[in-house]
Amino acid sequence: MNSELDNRIRVFRAEHRMSQADLAEAIGVSRKTISTIEVGRFVPSTIIALKIAQYFKVPLEEVFSLTSASDN
Amino acid sequence: MSKSVNCAEAIDNMNRKVAWGLLFVGITYFMQAAEKLLEPGALNSALDIASGVGVVLTMGVTLWGIFPVMKLKAGGKFLSKSEPESFMTDAMHTSFKNSWMVTMITTTVALAFQKYIDDWNIETSFYLIVLFGFMTLTASLSFFYLTRNDDVEDLEE
């Protein structure tokens, strides 16, 4: 079964009134990295995923979740 | 107060410029391969000049991309990490892999037609130049395709 990584980064950014560049700067990656993670073009490393969750002070599962391809 | 330097953006910029360098070196090598096939003449001289321009462009764009990262490293501001933590770096690695696969397939096909290729009587350096040009060109084109802009990803809200 194929699984895809879904994320709610855009929602958290909106709640914190942050741009992609602000979040990228905060966790030490480039803006392109954040934008491609948001749309699912780039699967982040565990380190980036944990950094994002830590930055928003939420558990990892609240930011990232696995969905099966058939759910979409 | 000095503006802080984002190392990740510097690496992304370096990857972009290295990809342009690979594109220029690929085109330059194909021009050099064409030179080997042509008789000395006006077109050959033009290709010679174009190859020189290609070499200058390759060196220029590559150094332009690498210099800021070297500067960061020299200043102790650059933290190296053991895994790729950037979309661009990941795309560059994937592009090298794609380039290797395409070159492997092309070489396999060429080997299958070895008997006919031998009949062309072209010097060995021609094939080495074409192979190198092909590798760099496919790596750069793959990188530009993988990192193409997507209107959706640029949406901030």
PDB file of C-alpha atoms in Angstrom:
ATOM      1  CA  MET A   1       0.000   0.000   0.000  1.00  0.00           C
ATOM      2  CA  ASN A   2       1.373   3.403  -0.951  1.00  0.00           C
ATOM      3  CA  SER A   3       1.546   5.996   1.809  1.00  0.00           C
ATOM      4  CA  GLU A   4       1.937   9.727   1.406  1.00  0.00           C
ATOM      5  CA  LEU A   5       3.171  12.289   3.883  1.00  0.00           C
ATOM      6  CA  ASP A   6       0.560  14.933   4.586  1.00  0.00           C
ATOM      7  CA  ASN A   7       1.341  18.064   6.576  1.00  0.00           C
ATOM      8  CA  ARG A   8      -0.325  21.071   8.192  1.00  0.00           C
ATOM      9  CA  ILE A   9       2.621  23.464   8.035  1.00  0.00           C
ATOM     10  CA  ARG A  10       0.622  26.081   6.128  1.00  0.00           C
ATOM     11  CA  VAL A  11      -2.081  26.019   8.831  1.00  0.00           C
ATOM     12  CA  PHE A  12       0.478  26.455  11.616  1.00  0.00           C
ATOM     13  CA  ARG A  13       2.215  29.233   9.704  1.00  0.00           C
ATOM     14  CA  ALA A  14      -1.070  31.042   9.263  1.00  0.00           C
ATOM     15  CA  GLU A  15      -1.837  30.696  12.980  1.00  0.00           C
ATOM     16  CA  HIS A  16       1.585  32.144  13.835  1.00  0.00           C
ATOM     17  CA  ARG A  17       1.320  34.755  11.045  1.00  0.00           C
ATOM     18  CA  MET A  18       4.599  33.611   9.508  1.00  0.00           C
ATOM     19  CA  SER A  19       5.825  33.584   5.940  1.00  0.00           C
ATOM     20  CA  GLN A  20       7.648  30.607   4.431  1.00  0.00           C
ATOM     21  CA  ALA A  21      10.878  32.635   4.622  1.00  0.00           C
ATOM     22  CA  ASP A  22      10.320  33.359   8.352  1.00  0.00           C
ATOM     23  CA  LEU A  23       9.886  29.660   9.151  1.00  0.00           C
ATOM     24  CA  ALA A  24      12.852  28.713   6.953  1.00  0.00           C
ATOM     25  CA  GLU A  25      15.073  31.220   8.764  1.00  0.00           C
ATOM     26  CA  ALA A  26      13.838  30.028  12.161  1.00  0.00           C
ATOM     27  CA  ILE A  27      14.727  26.386  11.593  1.00  0.00           C
ATOM     28  CA  GLY A  28      17.793  26.931   9.383  1.00  0.00           C
ATOM     29  CA  VAL A  29      16.615  25.750   5.988  1.00  0.00           C
ATOM     30  CA  SER A  30      15.886  27.557   2.724  1.00  0.00           C
ATOM     31  CA  ARG A  31      12.479  28.975   1.754  1.00  0.00           C
ATOM     32  CA  LYS A  32      12.343  26.581  -1.213  1.00  0.00           C
ATOM     33  CA  THR A  33      12.732  23.644   1.184  1.00  0.00           C
ATOM     34  CA  ILE A  34       9.728  24.800   3.236  1.00  0.00           C
ATOM     35  CA  SER A  35       7.575  25.527   0.182  1.00  0.00           C
ATOM     36  CA  THR A  36       8.285  22.139  -1.388  1.00  0.00           C
ATOM     37  CA  ILE A  37       7.584  20.302   1.902  1.00  0.00           C
ATOM     38  CA  GLU A  38       4.238  22.135   2.180  1.00  0.00           C
ATOM     39  CA  VAL A  39       3.022  20.953  -1.221  1.00  0.00           C
ATOM     40  CA  GLY A  40       4.433  17.431  -0.808  1.00  0.00           C
ATOM     41  CA  ARG A  41       7.168  17.715  -3.459  1.00  0.00           C
ATOM     42  CA  PHE A  42       9.913  17.099  -0.892  1.00  0.00           C
ATOM     43  CA  VAL A  43       9.788  14.592   1.955  1.00  0.00           C
ATOM     44  CA  PRO A  44      11.737  16.211   4.808  1.00  0.00           C
ATOM     45  CA  SER A  45      14.394  14.489   6.859  1.00  0.00           C
ATOM     46  CA  THR A  46      13.465  13.444  10.388  1.00  0.00           C
ATOM     47  CA  ILE A  47      15.584  16.326  11.682  1.00  0.00           C
ATOM     48  CA  ILE A  48      13.677  18.963   9.686  1.00  0.00           C
ATOM     49  CA  ALA A  49      10.320  17.421  10.644  1.00  0.00           C
ATOM     50  CA  LEU A  50      11.264  17.481  14.340  1.00  0.00           C
ATOM     51  CA  LYS A  51      12.584  21.041  14.088  1.00  0.00           C
ATOM     52  CA  ILE A  52       9.292  22.234  12.572  1.00  0.00           C
ATOM     53  CA  ALA A  53       7.209  20.484  15.231  1.00  0.00           C
ATOM     54  CA  GLN A  54       9.483  21.818  17.998  1.00  0.00           C
ATOM     55  CA  TYR A  55       9.254  25.328  16.607  1.00  0.00           C
ATOM     56  CA  PHE A  56       5.440  25.274  16.734  1.00  0.00           C
ATOM     57  CA  LYS A  57       5.603  23.516  20.155  1.00  0.00           C
ATOM     58  CA  VAL A  58       3.352  20.656  19.079  1.00  0.00           C
ATOM     59  CA  PRO A  59       3.852  16.873  18.771  1.00  0.00           C
ATOM     60  CA  LEU A  60       5.220  15.717  15.414  1.00  0.00           C
ATOM     61  CA  GLU A  61       1.959  13.915  14.599  1.00  0.00           C
ATOM     62  CA  GLU A  62       0.052  17.203  14.688  1.00  0.00           C
ATOM     63  CA  VAL A  63       2.170  18.583  11.874  1.00  0.00           C
ATOM     64  CA  PHE A  64       2.816  15.444   9.828  1.00  0.00           C
ATOM     65  CA  SER A  65       0.618  12.434   9.163  1.00  0.00           C
ATOM     66  CA  LEU A  66       0.634   9.452   6.857  1.00  0.00           C
ATOM     67  CA  THR A  67      -2.248   8.997   4.461  1.00  0.00           C
ATOM     68  CA  SER A  68      -2.752   6.052   2.163  1.00  0.00           C
ATOM     69  CA  ALA A  69      -2.928   6.898  -1.528  1.00  0.00           C
ATOM     70  CA  SER A  70      -6.479   5.506  -1.684  1.00  0.00           C
ATOM     71  CA  ASP A  71      -7.626   8.143   0.872  1.00  0.00           C
ATOM     72  CA  ASN A  72      -6.912  10.946  -1.617  1.00  0.00           C
TER      73      ASN A  72
ATOM     74  CA  MET B   1      23.823  45.670  12.560  1.00  0.00           C
ATOM     75  CA  SER B   2      24.976  43.333   9.820  1.00  0.00           C
ATOM     76  CA  LYS B   3      22.426  41.222   7.988  1.00  0.00           C
ATOM     77  CA  SER B   4      22.532  37.578   9.114  1.00  0.00           C
ATOM     78  CA  VAL B   5      23.542  35.020   6.463  1.00  0.00           C
ATOM     79  CA  ASN B   6      21.266  32.038   5.920  1.00  0.00           C
ATOM     80  CA  CYS B   7      23.629  29.130   5.162  1.00  0.00           C
ATOM     81  CA  ALA B   8      20.789  27.075   3.654  1.00  0.00           C
ATOM     82  CA  GLU B   9      20.013  29.805   1.088  1.00  0.00           C
ATOM     83  CA  ALA B  10      23.741  30.055   0.272  1.00  0.00           C
ATOM     84  CA  ILE B  11      23.857  26.291  -0.418  1.00  0.00           C
ATOM     85  CA  ASP B  12      20.697  26.493  -2.561  1.00  0.00           C
ATOM     86  CA  ASN B  13      22.257  29.307  -4.592  1.00  0.00           C
ATOM     87  CA  MET B  14      25.455  27.303  -4.967  1.00  0.00           C
ATOM     88  CA  ASN B  15      23.488  24.285  -6.236  1.00  0.00           C
ATOM     89  CA  ARG B  16      21.638  26.467  -8.786  1.00  0.00           C
ATOM     90  CA  LYS B  17      24.875  27.972 -10.094  1.00  0.00           C
ATOM     91  CA  VAL B  18      26.666  24.612 -10.195  1.00  0.00           C
ATOM     92  CA  ALA B  19      23.739  23.332 -12.324  1.00  0.00           C
ATOM     93  CA  TRP B  20      24.219  26.289 -14.712  1.00  0.00           C
ATOM     94  CA  GLY B  21      27.947  25.453 -14.760  1.00  0.00           C
ATOM     95  CA  LEU B  22      27.125  21.855 -15.689  1.00  0.00           C
ATOM     96  CA  LEU B  23      24.829  23.080 -18.480  1.00  0.00           C
ATOM     97  CA  PHE B  24      27.543  25.348 -19.923  1.00  0.00           C
ATOM     98  CA  VAL B  25      30.221  22.640 -19.674  1.00  0.00           C
ATOM     99  CA  GLY B  26      27.872  20.147 -21.391  1.00  0.00           C
ATOM    100  CA  ILE B  27      27.171  22.539 -24.276  1.00  0.00           C
ATOM    101  CA  THR B  28      30.881  23.420 -24.527  1.00  0.00           C
ATOM    102  CA  TYR B  29      31.885  19.764 -24.786  1.00  0.00           C
ATOM    103  CA  PHE B  30      29.268  19.103 -27.470  1.00  0.00           C
ATOM    104  CA  MET B  31      30.687  22.044 -29.438  1.00  0.00           C
ATOM    105  CA  GLN B  32      34.162  20.551 -29.074  1.00  0.00           C
ATOM    106  CA  ALA B  33      32.811  17.203 -30.278  1.00  0.00           C
ATOM    107  CA  ALA B  34      31.264  18.943 -33.312  1.00  0.00           C
ATOM    108  CA  GLU B  35      34.646  20.573 -34.015  1.00  0.00           C
ATOM    109  CA  LYS B  36      36.239  17.124 -34.282  1.00  0.00           C
ATOM    110  CA  LEU B  37      33.708  16.080 -36.932  1.00  0.00           C
ATOM    111  CA  LEU B  38      34.084  19.203 -39.075  1.00  0.00           C
ATOM    112  CA  GLU B  39      36.796  20.059 -41.557  1.00  0.00           C
ATOM    113  CA  PRO B  40      38.883  23.137 -40.623  1.00  0.00           C
ATOM    114  CA  GLY B  41      36.970  26.211 -41.812  1.00  0.00           C
ATOM    115  CA  ALA B  42      34.858  29.171 -40.790  1.00  0.00           C
ATOM    116  CA  LEU B  43      32.322  27.125 -38.816  1.00  0.00           C
ATOM    117  CA  ASN B  44      35.104  25.304 -37.020  1.00  0.00           C
ATOM    118  CA  SER B  45      36.726  28.610 -36.022  1.00  0.00           C
ATOM    119  CA  ALA B  46      33.365  29.910 -34.767  1.00  0.00           C
ATOM    120  CA  LEU B  47      32.902  26.760 -32.676  1.00  0.00           C
ATOM    121  CA  ASP B  48      36.416  27.259 -31.284  1.00  0.00           C
ATOM    122  CA  ILE B  49      35.520  30.772 -30.099  1.00  0.00           C
ATOM    123  CA  ALA B  50      32.156  29.548 -28.754  1.00  0.00           C
ATOM    124  CA  SER B  51      33.966  26.810 -26.793  1.00  0.00           C
ATOM    125  CA  GLY B  52      36.231  29.451 -25.243  1.00  0.00           C
ATOM    126  CA  VAL B  53      33.179  31.479 -24.223  1.00  0.00           C
ATOM    127  CA  GLY B  54      31.658  28.301 -22.796  1.00  0.00           C
ATOM    128  CA  VAL B  55      34.747  27.626 -20.665  1.00  0.00           C
ATOM    129  CA  VAL B  56      34.713  31.203 -19.302  1.00  0.00           C
ATOM    130  CA  LEU B  57      30.950  30.983 -18.548  1.00  0.00           C
ATOM    131  CA  THR B  58      31.388  27.603 -16.822  1.00  0.00           C
ATOM    132  CA  MET B  59      34.244  28.821 -14.629  1.00  0.00           C
ATOM    133  CA  GLY B  60      32.528  32.140 -13.918  1.00  0.00           C
ATOM    134  CA  VAL B  61      29.144  30.798 -12.880  1.00  0.00           C
ATOM    135  CA  THR B  62      30.629  27.931 -10.836  1.00  0.00           C
ATOM    136  CA  LEU B  63      33.029  30.177  -8.906  1.00  0.00           C
ATOM    137  CA  TRP B  64      30.227  32.745  -8.427  1.00  0.00           C
ATOM    138  CA  GLY B  65      28.148  29.989  -6.811  1.00  0.00           C
ATOM    139  CA  ILE B  66      30.888  28.407  -4.703  1.00  0.00           C
ATOM    140  CA  PHE B  67      32.574  31.606  -3.453  1.00  0.00           C
ATOM    141  CA  PRO B  68      29.826  32.677  -0.954  1.00  0.00           C
ATOM    142  CA  VAL B  69      29.810  29.188   0.610  1.00  0.00           C
ATOM    143  CA  MET B  70      33.627  29.174   0.849  1.00  0.00           C
ATOM    144  CA  LYS B  71      33.426  32.611   2.491  1.00  0.00           C
ATOM    145  CA  LEU B  72      30.942  31.309   5.059  1.00  0.00           C
ATOM    146  CA  LYS B  73      33.148  28.295   5.768  1.00  0.00           C
ATOM    147  CA  ALA B  74      36.240  30.482   6.150  1.00  0.00           C
ATOM    148  CA  GLY B  75      34.349  32.735   8.561  1.00  0.00           C
ATOM    149  CA  GLY B  76      33.278  29.738  10.646  1.00  0.00           C
ATOM    150  CA  LYS B  77      29.588  30.500   9.982  1.00  0.00           C
ATOM    151  CA  PHE B  78      28.922  27.372   8.021  1.00  0.00           C
ATOM    152  CA  LEU B  79      27.660  24.278   9.817  1.00  0.00           C
ATOM    153  CA  SER B  80      28.000  21.129   7.763  1.00  0.00           C
ATOM    154  CA  LYS B  81      25.452  18.407   8.292  1.00  0.00           C
ATOM    155  CA  SER B  82      25.717  14.712   7.664  1.00  0.00           C
ATOM    156  CA  GLU B  83      22.485  14.454   5.678  1.00  0.00           C
ATOM    157  CA  PRO B  84      20.914  16.536   2.924  1.00  0.00           C
ATOM    158  CA  GLU B  85      18.518  18.961   4.575  1.00  0.00           C
ATOM    159  CA  SER B  86      17.584  20.892   1.519  1.00  0.00           C
ATOM    160  CA  PHE B  87      15.239  20.338  -1.393  1.00  0.00           C
ATOM    161  CA  MET B  88      17.883  21.723  -3.767  1.00  0.00           C
ATOM    162  CA  THR B  89      20.676  19.456  -2.459  1.00  0.00           C
ATOM    163  CA  ASP B  90      18.342  16.468  -2.691  1.00  0.00           C
ATOM    164  CA  ALA B  91      17.433  17.490  -6.275  1.00  0.00           C
ATOM    165  CA  MET B  92      21.143  17.762  -7.145  1.00  0.00           C
ATOM    166  CA  HIS B  93      21.814  14.255  -5.792  1.00  0.00           C
ATOM    167  CA  THR B  94      18.797  12.897  -7.716  1.00  0.00           C
ATOM    168  CA  SER B  95      20.025  14.635 -10.873  1.00  0.00           C
ATOM    169  CA  PHE B  96      23.453  12.978 -10.590  1.00  0.00           C
ATOM    170  CA  LYS B  97      21.692   9.634 -10.162  1.00  0.00           C
ATOM    171  CA  ASN B  98      19.455  10.312 -13.196  1.00  0.00           C
ATOM    172  CA  SER B  99      22.478  11.368 -15.238  1.00  0.00           C
ATOM    173  CA  TRP B 100      24.316   8.187 -14.315  1.00  0.00           C
ATOM    174  CA  MET B 101      21.304   6.033 -15.286  1.00  0.00           C
ATOM    175  CA  VAL B 102      20.807   7.771 -18.657  1.00  0.00           C
ATOM    176  CA  THR B 103      24.549   7.531 -19.425  1.00  0.00           C
ATOM    177  CA  MET B 104      24.553   3.856 -18.459  1.00  0.00           C
ATOM    178  CA  ILE B 105      21.625   3.113 -20.793  1.00  0.00           C
ATOM    179  CA  THR B 106      23.203   5.136 -23.622  1.00  0.00           C
ATOM    180  CA  THR B 107      26.539   3.347 -23.193  1.00  0.00           C
ATOM    181  CA  THR B 108      24.774  -0.024 -23.194  1.00  0.00           C
ATOM    182  CA  VAL B 109      22.962   0.852 -26.432  1.00  0.00           C
ATOM    183  CA  ALA B 110      26.242   2.110 -27.943  1.00  0.00           C
ATOM    184  CA  LEU B 111      27.958  -1.151 -26.983  1.00  0.00           C
ATOM    185  CA  ALA B 112      25.208  -3.082 -28.741  1.00  0.00           C
ATOM    186  CA  PHE B 113      25.996  -1.158 -31.939  1.00  0.00           C
ATOM    187  CA  GLN B 114      29.773  -1.318 -31.400  1.00  0.00           C
ATOM    188  CA  LYS B 115      30.412  -3.024 -34.741  1.00  0.00           C
ATOM    189  CA  TYR B 116      28.760  -0.186 -36.711  1.00  0.00           C
ATOM    190  CA  ILE B 117      30.379   2.548 -34.549  1.00  0.00           C
ATOM    191  CA  ASP B 118      33.833   1.064 -35.246  1.00  0.00           C
ATOM    192  CA  ASP B 119      33.205   1.609 -38.975  1.00  0.00           C
ATOM    193  CA  TRP B 120      32.895   5.393 -38.441  1.00  0.00           C
ATOM    194  CA  ASN B 121      36.668   5.634 -37.766  1.00  0.00           C
ATOM    195  CA  ILE B 122      36.366   8.588 -35.398  1.00  0.00           C
ATOM    196  CA  GLU B 123      39.089   9.170 -32.814  1.00  0.00           C
ATOM    197  CA  THR B 124      38.455   7.887 -29.269  1.00  0.00           C
ATOM    198  CA  SER B 125      38.604  11.378 -27.717  1.00  0.00           C
ATOM    199  CA  PHE B 126      35.390  12.256 -29.610  1.00  0.00           C
ATOM    200  CA  TYR B 127      33.449   9.555 -27.720  1.00  0.00           C
ATOM    201  CA  LEU B 128      34.951  10.565 -24.361  1.00  0.00           C
ATOM    202  CA  ILE B 129      33.991  14.212 -24.989  1.00  0.00           C
ATOM    203  CA  VAL B 130      30.450  13.257 -26.046  1.00  0.00           C
ATOM    204  CA  LEU B 131      30.030  10.986 -23.022  1.00  0.00           C
ATOM    205  CA  PHE B 132      31.231  13.666 -20.578  1.00  0.00           C
ATOM    206  CA  GLY B 133      29.109  16.348 -22.262  1.00  0.00           C
ATOM    207  CA  PHE B 134      26.101  14.040 -22.177  1.00  0.00           C
ATOM    208  CA  MET B 135      26.573  13.327 -18.440  1.00  0.00           C
ATOM    209  CA  THR B 136      26.849  16.987 -17.435  1.00  0.00           C
ATOM    210  CA  LEU B 137      24.034  18.090 -19.731  1.00  0.00           C
ATOM    211  CA  THR B 138      21.580  15.453 -18.452  1.00  0.00           C
ATOM    212  CA  ALA B 139      22.506  16.243 -14.826  1.00  0.00           C
ATOM    213  CA  SER B 140      21.829  19.957 -15.299  1.00  0.00           C
ATOM    214  CA  LEU B 141      18.608  19.465 -17.275  1.00  0.00           C
ATOM    215  CA  SER B 142      17.342  16.987 -14.686  1.00  0.00           C
ATOM    216  CA  PHE B 143      18.125  19.515 -11.907  1.00  0.00           C
ATOM    217  CA  PHE B 144      16.284  22.336 -13.699  1.00  0.00           C
ATOM    218  CA  TYR B 145      13.275  20.059 -14.253  1.00  0.00           C
ATOM    219  CA  LEU B 146      13.193  18.843 -10.627  1.00  0.00           C
ATOM    220  CA  THR B 147      13.515  22.379  -9.209  1.00  0.00           C
ATOM    221  CA  ARG B 148      11.092  24.053 -11.624  1.00  0.00           C
ATOM    222  CA  ASN B 149       8.822  26.647 -10.065  1.00  0.00           C
ATOM    223  CA  ASP B 150       5.384  25.604  -8.975  1.00  0.00           C
ATOM    224  CA  ASP B 151       2.735  28.332  -8.542  1.00  0.00           C
ATOM    225  CA  VAL B 152       1.027  26.365  -5.755  1.00  0.00           C
ATOM    226  CA  GLU B 153       4.118  26.040  -3.572  1.00  0.00           C
ATOM    227  CA  ASP B 154       4.701  29.805  -3.651  1.00  0.00           C
ATOM    228  CA  LEU B 155       1.313  30.478  -2.072  1.00  0.00           C
ATOM    229  CA  GLU B 156       1.949  31.933   1.355  1.00  0.00           C
ATOM    230  CA  GLU B 157      -1.582  31.419   2.736  1.00  0.00           C
TER     231      GLU B 157
END
